């Protein structure tokens, strides 16, 4: 069982993992370098633990100790019990959920490992293996998503939640994408970043050739004369499909568009020319379900 330690000094070095959580640039540099990330709230902490992330420590207000008692009993890391006021002084904001945890990152898999993997099990636990009589038509195909240079953590978190909900097998990020394990992204995803396999590419868009090598058709969501509709793409029923979505505002880079096999648009009415990237991902993921 984890050791409960009451802390009343905001400068206590044992609370170092939780200092300055509102400083985005600091946390973006520090957390990956130190191999940690922060989970906020009971549900998110539980999902991180269920996904096999090791605990470094927890920061709880007193009323959350009983609520998290089972997690505490299983943890071998220290649990720091603090007042809400002290938690705010340390983190820089009001921790209204009352529970934070610092967890260890896992090594990211190689892109080839994810592209060569089989189907991810749905949330209800049913198999999608082709040998299963109840697998349904989706068992014959696979879909992955690639995000290029998304910088907004909320958008990235929402996109991961969409991927989890709509059966995307894995997610790939360009080198300059935001961190899916940053606190805001984890919170918005409701822990989906722990369940959807993902990795970060090192050389983009050169690595698009790796997708082709594994039999994936790459489809770039964009506006353009050569773009087909998302319904047309779905009707082609590609066995392996990689959906590419670009950064907020500018969309996909010219280099990514040149490298993609297909250009795809989501038809819209009332003079609207584009959707928020997270919303666009939800439409694309849903429409292309096999």
mmCIF file of C-alpha atoms in Angstrom, residues 14 19 31 45-46 55 58 71 73 91 110 122 153 163 193 211 226 242 261 277:
data_model
loop_
_atom_site.group_PDB
_atom_site.id
_atom_site.type_symbol
_atom_site.label_atom_id
_atom_site.label_comp_id
_atom_site.label_asym_id
_atom_site.label_seq_id
_atom_site.Cartn_x
_atom_site.Cartn_y
_atom_site.Cartn_z
ATOM 1 C CA UNK A 14 8.585 16.094 -3.130
ATOM 2 C CA UNK A 19 4.680 22.551 -9.918
ATOM 3 C CA UNK A 31 7.475 16.107 -18.968
ATOM 4 C CA UNK A 45 -6.177 8.250 -13.075
ATOM 5 C CA UNK A 46 -7.962 4.900 -12.969
ATOM 6 C CA UNK A 55 2.641 5.574 -10.688
ATOM 7 C CA UNK A 58 -0.340 11.083 -6.211
ATOM 8 C CA UNK A 71 -5.896 2.843 -6.074
ATOM 9 C CA UNK A 73 -3.893 0.216 -1.804
ATOM 10 C CA UNK A 91 -0.058 23.719 -9.513
ATOM 11 C CA UNK A 110 7.873 2.052 -33.913
ATOM 12 C CA UNK A 122 -13.449 -2.584 -29.384
ATOM 13 C CA UNK A 153 -3.983 20.016 -26.835
ATOM 14 C CA UNK A 163 -10.551 7.589 -32.621
ATOM 15 C CA UNK A 193 -4.902 8.491 -25.139
ATOM 16 C CA UNK A 211 2.295 3.376 -44.810
ATOM 17 C CA UNK A 226 -8.979 16.923 -57.068
ATOM 18 C CA UNK A 242 -4.766 6.056 -43.413
ATOM 19 C CA UNK A 261 -2.774 9.006 -52.597
ATOM 20 C CA UNK A 277 -10.046 19.466 -36.992
#
